[in-house]
PDB file of C-alpha atoms in Angstrom:
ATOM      1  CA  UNK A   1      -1.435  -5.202 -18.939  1.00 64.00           C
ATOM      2  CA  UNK A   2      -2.022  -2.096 -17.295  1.00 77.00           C
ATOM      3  CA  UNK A   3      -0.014  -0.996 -15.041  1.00 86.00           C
ATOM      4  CA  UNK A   4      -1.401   2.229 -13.637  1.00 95.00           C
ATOM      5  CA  UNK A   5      -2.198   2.556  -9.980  1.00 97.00           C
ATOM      6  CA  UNK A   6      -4.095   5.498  -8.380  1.00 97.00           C
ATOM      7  CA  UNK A   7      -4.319   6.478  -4.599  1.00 97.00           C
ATOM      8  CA  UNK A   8      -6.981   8.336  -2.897  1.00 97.00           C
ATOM      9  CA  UNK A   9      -7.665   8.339   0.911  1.00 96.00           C
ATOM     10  CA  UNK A  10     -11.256   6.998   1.949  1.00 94.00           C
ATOM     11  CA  UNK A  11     -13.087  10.550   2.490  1.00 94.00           C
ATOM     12  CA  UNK A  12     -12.007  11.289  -0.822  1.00 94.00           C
ATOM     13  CA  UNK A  13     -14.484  10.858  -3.917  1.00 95.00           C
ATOM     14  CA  UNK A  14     -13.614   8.383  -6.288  1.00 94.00           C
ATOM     15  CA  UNK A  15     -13.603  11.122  -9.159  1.00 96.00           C
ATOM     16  CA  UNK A  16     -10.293  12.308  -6.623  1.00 96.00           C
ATOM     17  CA  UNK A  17      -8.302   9.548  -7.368  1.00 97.00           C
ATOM     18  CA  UNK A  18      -4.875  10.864  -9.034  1.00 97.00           C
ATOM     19  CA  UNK A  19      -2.240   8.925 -10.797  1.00 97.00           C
ATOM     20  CA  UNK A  20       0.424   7.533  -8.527  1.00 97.00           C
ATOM     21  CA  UNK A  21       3.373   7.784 -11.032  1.00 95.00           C
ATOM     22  CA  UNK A  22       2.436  11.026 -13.191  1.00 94.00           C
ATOM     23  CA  UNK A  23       1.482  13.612  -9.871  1.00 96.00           C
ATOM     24  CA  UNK A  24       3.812  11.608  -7.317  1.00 96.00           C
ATOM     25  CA  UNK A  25       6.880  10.029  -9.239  1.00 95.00           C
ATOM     26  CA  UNK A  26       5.780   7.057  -7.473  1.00 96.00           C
ATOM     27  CA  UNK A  27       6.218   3.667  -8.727  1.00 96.00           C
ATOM     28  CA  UNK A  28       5.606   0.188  -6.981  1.00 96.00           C
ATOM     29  CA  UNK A  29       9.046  -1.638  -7.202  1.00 95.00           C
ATOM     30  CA  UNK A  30       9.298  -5.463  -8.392  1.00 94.00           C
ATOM     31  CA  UNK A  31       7.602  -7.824  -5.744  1.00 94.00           C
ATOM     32  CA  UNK A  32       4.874  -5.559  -4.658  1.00 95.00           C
ATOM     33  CA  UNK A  33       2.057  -6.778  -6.803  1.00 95.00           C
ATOM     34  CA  UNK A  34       3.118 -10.660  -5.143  1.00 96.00           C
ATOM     35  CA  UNK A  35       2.836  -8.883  -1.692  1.00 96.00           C
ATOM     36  CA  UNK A  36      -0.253  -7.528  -2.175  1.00 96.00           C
ATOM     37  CA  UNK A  37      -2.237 -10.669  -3.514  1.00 95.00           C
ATOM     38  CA  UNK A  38      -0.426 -12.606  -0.776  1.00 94.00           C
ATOM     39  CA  UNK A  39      -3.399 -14.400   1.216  1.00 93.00           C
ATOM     40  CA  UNK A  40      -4.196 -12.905   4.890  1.00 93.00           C
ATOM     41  CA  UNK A  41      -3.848 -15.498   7.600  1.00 94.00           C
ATOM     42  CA  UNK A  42      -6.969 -16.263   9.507  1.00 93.00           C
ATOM     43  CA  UNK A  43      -7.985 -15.787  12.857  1.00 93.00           C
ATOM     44  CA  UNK A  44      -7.928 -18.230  15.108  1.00 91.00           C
ATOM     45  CA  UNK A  45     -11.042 -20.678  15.517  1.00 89.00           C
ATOM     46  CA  UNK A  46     -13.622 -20.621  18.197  1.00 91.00           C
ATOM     47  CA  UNK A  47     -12.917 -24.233  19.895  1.00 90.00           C
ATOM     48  CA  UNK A  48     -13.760 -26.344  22.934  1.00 92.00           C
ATOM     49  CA  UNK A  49     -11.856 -28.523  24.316  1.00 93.00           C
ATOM     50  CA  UNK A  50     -13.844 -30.497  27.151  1.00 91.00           C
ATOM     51  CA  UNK A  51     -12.860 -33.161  29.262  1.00 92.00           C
ATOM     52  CA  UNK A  52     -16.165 -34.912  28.981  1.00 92.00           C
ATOM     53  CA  UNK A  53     -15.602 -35.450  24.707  1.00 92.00           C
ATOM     54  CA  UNK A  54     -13.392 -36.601  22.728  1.00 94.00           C
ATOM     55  CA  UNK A  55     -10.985 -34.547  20.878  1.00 94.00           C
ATOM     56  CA  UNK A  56     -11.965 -30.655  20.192  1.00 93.00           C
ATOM     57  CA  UNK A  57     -14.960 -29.322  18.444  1.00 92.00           C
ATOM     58  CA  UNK A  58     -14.900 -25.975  16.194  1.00 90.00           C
ATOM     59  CA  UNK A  59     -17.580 -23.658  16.185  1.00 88.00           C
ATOM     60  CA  UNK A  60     -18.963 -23.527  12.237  1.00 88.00           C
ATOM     61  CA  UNK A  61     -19.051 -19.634  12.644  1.00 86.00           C
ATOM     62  CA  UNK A  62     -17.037 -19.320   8.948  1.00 87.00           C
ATOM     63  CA  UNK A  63     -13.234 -18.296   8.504  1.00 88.00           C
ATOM     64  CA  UNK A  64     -12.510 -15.017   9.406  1.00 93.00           C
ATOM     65  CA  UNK A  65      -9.209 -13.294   8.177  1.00 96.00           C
ATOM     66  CA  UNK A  66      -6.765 -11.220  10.674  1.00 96.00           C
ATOM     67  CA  UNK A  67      -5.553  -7.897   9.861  1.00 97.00           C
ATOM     68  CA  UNK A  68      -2.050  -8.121   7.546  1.00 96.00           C
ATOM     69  CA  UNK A  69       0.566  -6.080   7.744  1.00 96.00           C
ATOM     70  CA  UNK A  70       3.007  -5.440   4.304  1.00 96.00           C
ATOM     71  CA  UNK A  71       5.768  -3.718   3.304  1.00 97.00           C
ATOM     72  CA  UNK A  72       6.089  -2.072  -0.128  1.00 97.00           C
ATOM     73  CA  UNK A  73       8.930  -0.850  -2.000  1.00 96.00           C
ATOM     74  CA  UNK A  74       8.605   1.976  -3.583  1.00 96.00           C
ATOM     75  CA  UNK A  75      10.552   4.723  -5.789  1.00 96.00           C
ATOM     76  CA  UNK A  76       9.777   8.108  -6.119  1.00 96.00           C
ATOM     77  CA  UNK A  77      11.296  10.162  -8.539  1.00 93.00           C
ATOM     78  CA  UNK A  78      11.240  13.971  -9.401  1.00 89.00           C
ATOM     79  CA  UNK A  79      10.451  15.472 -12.745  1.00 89.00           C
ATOM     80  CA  UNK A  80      13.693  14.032 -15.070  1.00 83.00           C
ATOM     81  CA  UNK A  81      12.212  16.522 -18.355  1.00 85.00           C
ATOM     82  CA  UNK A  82      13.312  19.786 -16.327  1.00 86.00           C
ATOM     83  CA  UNK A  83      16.685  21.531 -17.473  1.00 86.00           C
ATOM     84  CA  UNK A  84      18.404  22.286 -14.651  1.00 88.00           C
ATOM     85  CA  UNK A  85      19.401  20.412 -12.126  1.00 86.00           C
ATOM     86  CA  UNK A  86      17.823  22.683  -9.731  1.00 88.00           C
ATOM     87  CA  UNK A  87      14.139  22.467 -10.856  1.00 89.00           C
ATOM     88  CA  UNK A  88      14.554  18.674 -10.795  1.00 89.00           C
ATOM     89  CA  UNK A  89      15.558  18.600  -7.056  1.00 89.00           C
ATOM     90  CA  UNK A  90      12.905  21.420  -6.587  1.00 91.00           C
ATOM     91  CA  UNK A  91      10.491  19.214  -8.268  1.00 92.00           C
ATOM     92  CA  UNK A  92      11.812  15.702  -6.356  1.00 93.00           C
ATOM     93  CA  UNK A  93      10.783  17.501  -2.928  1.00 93.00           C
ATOM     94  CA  UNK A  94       7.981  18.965  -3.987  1.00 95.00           C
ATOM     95  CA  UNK A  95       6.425  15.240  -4.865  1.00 95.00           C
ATOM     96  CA  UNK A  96       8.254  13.756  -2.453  1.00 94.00           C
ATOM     97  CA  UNK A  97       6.096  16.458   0.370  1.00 96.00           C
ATOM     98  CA  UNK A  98       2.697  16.143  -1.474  1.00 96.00           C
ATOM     99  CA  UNK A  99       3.347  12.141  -1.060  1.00 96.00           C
ATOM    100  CA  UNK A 100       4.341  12.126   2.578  1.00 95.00           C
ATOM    101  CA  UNK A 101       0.981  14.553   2.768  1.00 95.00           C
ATOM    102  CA  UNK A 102      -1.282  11.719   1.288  1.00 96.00           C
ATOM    103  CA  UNK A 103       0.520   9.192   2.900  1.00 94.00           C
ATOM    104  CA  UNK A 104       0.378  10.147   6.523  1.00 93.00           C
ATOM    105  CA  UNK A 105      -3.368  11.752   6.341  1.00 90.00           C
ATOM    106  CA  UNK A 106      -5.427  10.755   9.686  1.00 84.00           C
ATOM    107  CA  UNK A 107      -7.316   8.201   7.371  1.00 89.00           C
ATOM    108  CA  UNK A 108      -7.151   5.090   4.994  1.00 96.00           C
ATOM    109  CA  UNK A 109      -5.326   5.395   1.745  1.00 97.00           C
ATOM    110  CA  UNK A 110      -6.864   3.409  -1.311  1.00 97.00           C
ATOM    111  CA  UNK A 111      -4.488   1.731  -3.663  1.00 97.00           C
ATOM    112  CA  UNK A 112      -6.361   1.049  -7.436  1.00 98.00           C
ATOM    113  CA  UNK A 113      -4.242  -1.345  -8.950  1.00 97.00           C
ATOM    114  CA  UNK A 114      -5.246  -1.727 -12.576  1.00 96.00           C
ATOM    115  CA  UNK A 115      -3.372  -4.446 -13.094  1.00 95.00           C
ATOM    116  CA  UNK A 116      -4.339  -6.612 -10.275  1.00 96.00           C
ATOM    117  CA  UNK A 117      -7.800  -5.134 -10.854  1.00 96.00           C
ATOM    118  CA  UNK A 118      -8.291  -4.683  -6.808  1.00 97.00           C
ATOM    119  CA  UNK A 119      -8.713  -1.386  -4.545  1.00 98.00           C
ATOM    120  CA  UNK A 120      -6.425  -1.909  -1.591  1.00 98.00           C
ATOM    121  CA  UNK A 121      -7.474   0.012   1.832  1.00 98.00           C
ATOM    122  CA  UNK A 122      -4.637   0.635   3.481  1.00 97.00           C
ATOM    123  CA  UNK A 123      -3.111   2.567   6.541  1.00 97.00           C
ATOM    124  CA  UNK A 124       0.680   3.772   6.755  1.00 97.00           C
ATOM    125  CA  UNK A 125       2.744   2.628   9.310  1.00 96.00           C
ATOM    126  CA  UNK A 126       6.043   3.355   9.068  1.00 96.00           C
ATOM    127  CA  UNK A 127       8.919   3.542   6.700  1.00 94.00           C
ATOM    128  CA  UNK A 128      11.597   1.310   7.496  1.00 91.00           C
ATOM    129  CA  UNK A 129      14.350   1.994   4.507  1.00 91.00           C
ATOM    130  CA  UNK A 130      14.568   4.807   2.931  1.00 92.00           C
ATOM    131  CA  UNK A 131      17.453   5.687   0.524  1.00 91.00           C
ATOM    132  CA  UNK A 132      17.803   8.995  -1.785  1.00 86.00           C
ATOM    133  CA  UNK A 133      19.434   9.176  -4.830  1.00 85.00           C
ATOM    134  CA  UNK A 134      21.180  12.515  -5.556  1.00 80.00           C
ATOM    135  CA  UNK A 135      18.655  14.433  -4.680  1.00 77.00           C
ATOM    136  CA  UNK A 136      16.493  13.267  -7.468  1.00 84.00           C
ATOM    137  CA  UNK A 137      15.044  10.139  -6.565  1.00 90.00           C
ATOM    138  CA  UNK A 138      15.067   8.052  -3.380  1.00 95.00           C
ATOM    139  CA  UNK A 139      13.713   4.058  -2.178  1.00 95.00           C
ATOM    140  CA  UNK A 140      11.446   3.468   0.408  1.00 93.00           C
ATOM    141  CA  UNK A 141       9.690   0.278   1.951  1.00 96.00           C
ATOM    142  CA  UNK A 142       6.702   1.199   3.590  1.00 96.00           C
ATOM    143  CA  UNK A 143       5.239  -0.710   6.550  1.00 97.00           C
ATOM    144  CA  UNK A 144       1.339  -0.628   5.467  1.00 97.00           C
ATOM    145  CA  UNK A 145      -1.862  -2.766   7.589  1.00 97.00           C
ATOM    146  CA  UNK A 146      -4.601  -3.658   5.433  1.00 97.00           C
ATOM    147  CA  UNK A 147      -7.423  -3.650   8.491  1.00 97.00           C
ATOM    148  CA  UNK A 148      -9.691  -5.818   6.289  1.00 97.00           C
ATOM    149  CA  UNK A 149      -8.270  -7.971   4.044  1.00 96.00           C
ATOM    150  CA  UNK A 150     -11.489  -9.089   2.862  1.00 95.00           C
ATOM    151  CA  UNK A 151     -12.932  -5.885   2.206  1.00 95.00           C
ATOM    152  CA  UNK A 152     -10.366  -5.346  -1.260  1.00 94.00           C
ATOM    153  CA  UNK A 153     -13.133  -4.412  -3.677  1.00 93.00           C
ATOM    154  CA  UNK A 154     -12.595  -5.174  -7.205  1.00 95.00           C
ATOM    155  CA  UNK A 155     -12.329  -2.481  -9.962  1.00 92.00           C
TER     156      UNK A 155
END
């Protein structure tokens, strides 16, 4: 299985997408793949309920799904192959800025997950745990929306 995932935002080309783990230190923590093929809940139907019929009656318009919000957990680590102790911290903020950069850009983020062979469009919400590791590494769970859970295109 392959377990690569890539992340691009939506203006990008798709000859931009970069490897999540190799040019972030980013990695997808256990759980995450379960969250996102976790079905979106649908909206609620069109109905009428008059007085003059019995029970309710649904309008056959077709299902449509709601908007899903997600949280991820995440680790992002800086480069462990440096010598000193210094370059790796260097190198853990330098990843940890560039990913915070993509993250938070005024547009939708797309998540290529090779081994659920989907592209995820998602938008950042907030972080709601973050914990760092010695300076070299740190934990976060993202709060992400996926606007259109329908719209998850397949690779």
């Amino acid at each position: 299985m392959n377990h690569k995932i890539y992340i691009k935002t939506e203006l990008e080309a798709d000859s931009e997408y970069v490897d999540l783990n190799s040019t972030y230190g980013v990695r997808l923590l256990k759980g995450s793949y379960e969250t996102l093929l976790s079905p979106p809940t649908l909206k609620d139907y069109i109905t009428n309920d008059s007085r003059l019929q019995n029970g309710v009656q649904y309008a056959r318009t077709g299902a449509k799904v709601k908007q899903r919000e997600l949280r991820l957990s995440i680790i992002l680590e800086g480069d462990n192959t440096l010598e000193t102790k210094e370059e790796q911290i260097s190198s853990y903020y330098a990843r940890y800025e560039s990913f915070l950069a993509k993250l938070t850009s005024d547009t939708i983020i797309c998540l290529k997950v090779m081994a659920l062979n989907r592209i995820f469009k998602l938008v950042y919400s907030s972080c709601e745990k973050f914990e760092q590791f010695d300076y070299k590494a740190s934990i976060f769970t993202l709060s992400l929306v996926e606007p259109d859970p329908s719209d998850r295109q397949p690779i």
